Coordinates of C-alpha atoms and ligand atoms in Angstrom, one line a residue:
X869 CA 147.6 272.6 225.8
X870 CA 144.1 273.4 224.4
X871 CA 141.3 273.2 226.8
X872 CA 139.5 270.4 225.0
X873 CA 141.8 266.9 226.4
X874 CA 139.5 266.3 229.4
X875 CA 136.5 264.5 227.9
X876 CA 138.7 262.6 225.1
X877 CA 141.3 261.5 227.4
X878 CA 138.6 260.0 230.0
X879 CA 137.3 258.5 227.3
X880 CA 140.0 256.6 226.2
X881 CA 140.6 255.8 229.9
X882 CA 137.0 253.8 230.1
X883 CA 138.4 252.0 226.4
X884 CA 141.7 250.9 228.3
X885 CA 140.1 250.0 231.5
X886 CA 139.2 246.1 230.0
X887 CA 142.0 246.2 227.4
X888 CA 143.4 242.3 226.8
X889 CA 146.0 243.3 223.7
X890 CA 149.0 241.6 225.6
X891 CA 149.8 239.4 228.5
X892 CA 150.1 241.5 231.3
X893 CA 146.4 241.7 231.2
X894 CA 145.7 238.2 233.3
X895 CA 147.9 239.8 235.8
X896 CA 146.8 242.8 237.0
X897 CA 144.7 244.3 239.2
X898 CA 143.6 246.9 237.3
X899 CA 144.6 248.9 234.7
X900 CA 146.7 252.3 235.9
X901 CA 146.0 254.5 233.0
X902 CA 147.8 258.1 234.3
X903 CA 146.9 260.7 236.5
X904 CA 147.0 264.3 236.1
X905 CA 145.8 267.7 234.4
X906 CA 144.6 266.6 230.8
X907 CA 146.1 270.1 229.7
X908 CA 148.8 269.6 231.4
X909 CA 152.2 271.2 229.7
X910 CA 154.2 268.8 231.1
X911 CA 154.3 264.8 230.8
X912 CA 156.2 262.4 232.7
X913 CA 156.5 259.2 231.2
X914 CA 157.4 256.0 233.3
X915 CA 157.9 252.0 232.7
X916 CA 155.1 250.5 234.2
X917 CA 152.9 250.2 237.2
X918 CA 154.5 248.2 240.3
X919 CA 153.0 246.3 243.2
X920 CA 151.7 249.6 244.7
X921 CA 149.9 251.2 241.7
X922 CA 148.3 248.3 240.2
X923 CA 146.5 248.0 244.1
X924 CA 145.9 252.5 244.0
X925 CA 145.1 252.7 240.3
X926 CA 147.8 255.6 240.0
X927 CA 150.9 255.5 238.7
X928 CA 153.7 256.6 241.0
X929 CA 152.5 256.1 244.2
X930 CA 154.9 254.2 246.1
X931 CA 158.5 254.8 247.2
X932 CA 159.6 255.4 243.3
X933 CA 156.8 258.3 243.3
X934 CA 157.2 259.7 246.5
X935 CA 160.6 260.8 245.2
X936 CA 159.3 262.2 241.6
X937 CA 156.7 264.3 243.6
X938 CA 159.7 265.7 246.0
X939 CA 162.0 266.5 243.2
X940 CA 159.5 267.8 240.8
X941 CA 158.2 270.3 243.7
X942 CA 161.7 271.1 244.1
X943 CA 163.0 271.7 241.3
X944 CA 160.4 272.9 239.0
X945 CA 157.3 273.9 241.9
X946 CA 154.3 271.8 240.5
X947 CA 152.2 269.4 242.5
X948 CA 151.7 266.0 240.5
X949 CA 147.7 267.4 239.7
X950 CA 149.2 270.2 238.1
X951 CA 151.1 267.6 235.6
X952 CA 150.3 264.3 234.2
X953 CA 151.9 260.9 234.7
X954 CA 151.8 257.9 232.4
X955 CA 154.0 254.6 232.0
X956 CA 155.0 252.8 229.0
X957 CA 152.7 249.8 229.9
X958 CA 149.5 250.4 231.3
X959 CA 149.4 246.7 233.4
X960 CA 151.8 245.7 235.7
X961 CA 154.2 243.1 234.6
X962 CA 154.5 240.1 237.4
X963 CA 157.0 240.3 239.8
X964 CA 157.9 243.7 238.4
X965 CA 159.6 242.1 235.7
X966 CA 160.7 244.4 232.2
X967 CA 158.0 245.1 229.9
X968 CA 158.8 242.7 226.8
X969 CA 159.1 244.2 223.6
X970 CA 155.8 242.9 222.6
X971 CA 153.7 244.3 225.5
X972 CA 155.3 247.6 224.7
X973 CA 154.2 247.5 221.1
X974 CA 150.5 246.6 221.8
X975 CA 150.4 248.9 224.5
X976 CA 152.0 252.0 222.5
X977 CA 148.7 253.4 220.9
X978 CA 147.1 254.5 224.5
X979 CA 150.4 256.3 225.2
X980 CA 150.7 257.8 221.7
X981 CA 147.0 259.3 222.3
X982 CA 147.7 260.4 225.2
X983 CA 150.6 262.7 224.0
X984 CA 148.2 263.6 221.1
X985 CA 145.5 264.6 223.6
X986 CA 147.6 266.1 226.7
X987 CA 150.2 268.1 224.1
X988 CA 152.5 268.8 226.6
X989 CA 155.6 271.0 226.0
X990 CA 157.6 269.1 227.6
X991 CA 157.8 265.4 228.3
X992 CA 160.3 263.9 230.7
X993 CA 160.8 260.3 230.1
X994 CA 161.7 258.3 233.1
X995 CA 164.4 255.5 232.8
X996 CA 165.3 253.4 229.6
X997 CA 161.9 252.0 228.8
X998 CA 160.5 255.6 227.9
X999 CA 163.1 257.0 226.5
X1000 CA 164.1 254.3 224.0
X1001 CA 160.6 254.2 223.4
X1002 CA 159.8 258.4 222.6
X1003 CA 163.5 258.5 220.9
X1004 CA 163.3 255.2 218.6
X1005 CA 166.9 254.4 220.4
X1006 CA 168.3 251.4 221.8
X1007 CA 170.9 254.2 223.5
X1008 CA 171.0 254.0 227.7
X1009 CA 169.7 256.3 229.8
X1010 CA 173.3 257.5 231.0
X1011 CA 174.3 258.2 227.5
X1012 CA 170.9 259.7 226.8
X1013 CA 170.0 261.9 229.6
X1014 CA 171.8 265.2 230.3
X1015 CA 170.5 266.7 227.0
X1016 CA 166.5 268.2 225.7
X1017 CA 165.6 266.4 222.3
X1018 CA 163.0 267.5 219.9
X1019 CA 159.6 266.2 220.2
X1020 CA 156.7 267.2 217.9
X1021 CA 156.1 271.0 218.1
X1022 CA 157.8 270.6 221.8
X1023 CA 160.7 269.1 223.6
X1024 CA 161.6 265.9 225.1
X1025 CA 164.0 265.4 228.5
X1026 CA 165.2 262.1 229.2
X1027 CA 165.9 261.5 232.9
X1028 CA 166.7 258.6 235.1
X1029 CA 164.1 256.6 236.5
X1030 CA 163.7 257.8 240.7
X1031 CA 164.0 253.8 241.5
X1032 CA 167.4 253.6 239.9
X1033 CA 168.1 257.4 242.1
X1034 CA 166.7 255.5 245.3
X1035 CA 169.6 253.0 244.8
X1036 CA 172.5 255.0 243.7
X1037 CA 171.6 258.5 245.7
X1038 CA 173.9 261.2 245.4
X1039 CA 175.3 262.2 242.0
X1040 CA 172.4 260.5 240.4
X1041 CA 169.9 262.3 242.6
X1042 CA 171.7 265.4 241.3
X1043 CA 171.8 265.0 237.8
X1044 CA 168.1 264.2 238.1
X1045 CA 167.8 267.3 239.7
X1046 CA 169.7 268.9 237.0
X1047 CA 167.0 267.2 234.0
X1048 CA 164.3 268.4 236.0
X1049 CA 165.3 272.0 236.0
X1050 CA 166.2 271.7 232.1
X1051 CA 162.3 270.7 231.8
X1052 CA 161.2 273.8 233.7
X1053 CA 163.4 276.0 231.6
X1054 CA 161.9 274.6 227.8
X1055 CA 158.2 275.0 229.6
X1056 CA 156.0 277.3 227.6
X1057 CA 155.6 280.4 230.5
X1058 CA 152.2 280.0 231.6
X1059 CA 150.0 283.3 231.6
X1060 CA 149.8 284.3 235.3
Ligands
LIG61 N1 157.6 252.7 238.3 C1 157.1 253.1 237.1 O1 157.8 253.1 236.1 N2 155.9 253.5 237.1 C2 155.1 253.5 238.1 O2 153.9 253.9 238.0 C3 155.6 253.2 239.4 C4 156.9 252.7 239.4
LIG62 FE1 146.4 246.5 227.2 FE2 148.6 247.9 227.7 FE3 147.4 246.4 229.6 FE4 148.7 245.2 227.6 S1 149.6 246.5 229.2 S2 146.7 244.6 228.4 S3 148.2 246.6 225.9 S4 146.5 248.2 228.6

């Protein structure tokens, strides 16, 4: 929100960059920190980088992300430079597996500061991982989404993850759609 995330948020991008706290560390290719506006008033949160951004560097760049930028143009008109997106593990875990629970603890701090830093308005959490994660729930996504949860001075909005919309298409696709536009609504106006 404040002005002042830039240099902070780069630098704990250089402090990730040869983190080894957990396993998925001998595996990657690199770490995929997030991309986006450090001021950015709205967050997406994903699970973790696949086959496609741990070669780019960039979270959500293949078939997964494609979608997210489509729908979030869409439904709520910004480019992905004009938010920020970050994953619940920073390394990709082999052969796309889940993120075990103690990966996602060790990598927690980076995402917590990054929340800290970015202080979105909104933050849309993609799929279980994130949202049990931001929540402290062990409730499923289908149970969870369809509803905007407090979140600090903002407001969280749990979503499906777009790879789980690739498979099933329509009425997921839709209720996506739907999440997306309840994010654009809790967005603080921006001044023109
Ligand atoms: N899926 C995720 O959860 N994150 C990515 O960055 C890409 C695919
Ligand atoms: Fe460090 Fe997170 Fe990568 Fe694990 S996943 S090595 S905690 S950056």
């Amino acid at each position: 929100m404040a002005a002042t995330g830039g240099t902070a948020l780069e630098h704990l991008r250089a402090l990730a960059a040869d983190c080894t706290k957990c396993p998925l560390a001998a595996g990657r290719t690199q770490v995929v920190f997030g991309v986006g506006d450090p001021d950015a008033e709205l967050l997406f949160v994903g699970e973790g980088p696949g086959r496609e951004e741990d070669l780019a560097g960039e979270p959500f760049v293949g078939r997964s992300g494609k979608l997210l930028d489509r729908l979030v143009w869409e439904e709520i008109g910004l480019t992905r430079s004009s938010c920020y997106i970050a994953n619940v593990v920073k390394c990709r875990p082999p052969k796309n597996r889940d993120p075990a629970p103690d990966e996602i603890e060790a990598c927690r701090p980076y995402l917590e500061e990054q929340i800290r830093l970015i202080d979105p308005s909104v933050i849309v959490t993609l799929g279980n991982f994130a949202t049990r994660l931001l929540l402290h729930s062990s409730e499923g996504i289908r149970t969870l989404r369809g509803a905007a949860f407090p979140y600090g001075t903002g407001h969280l909005v749990p979503t499906y993850h777009p790879a789980y919309v690739l498979r099933a298409g329509g009425e997921a696709m839709a209720e996506m759609r739907a999440d997306l536009v309840r994010a654009k609504r809790l967005m603080a106006p921006t001044s023109p």
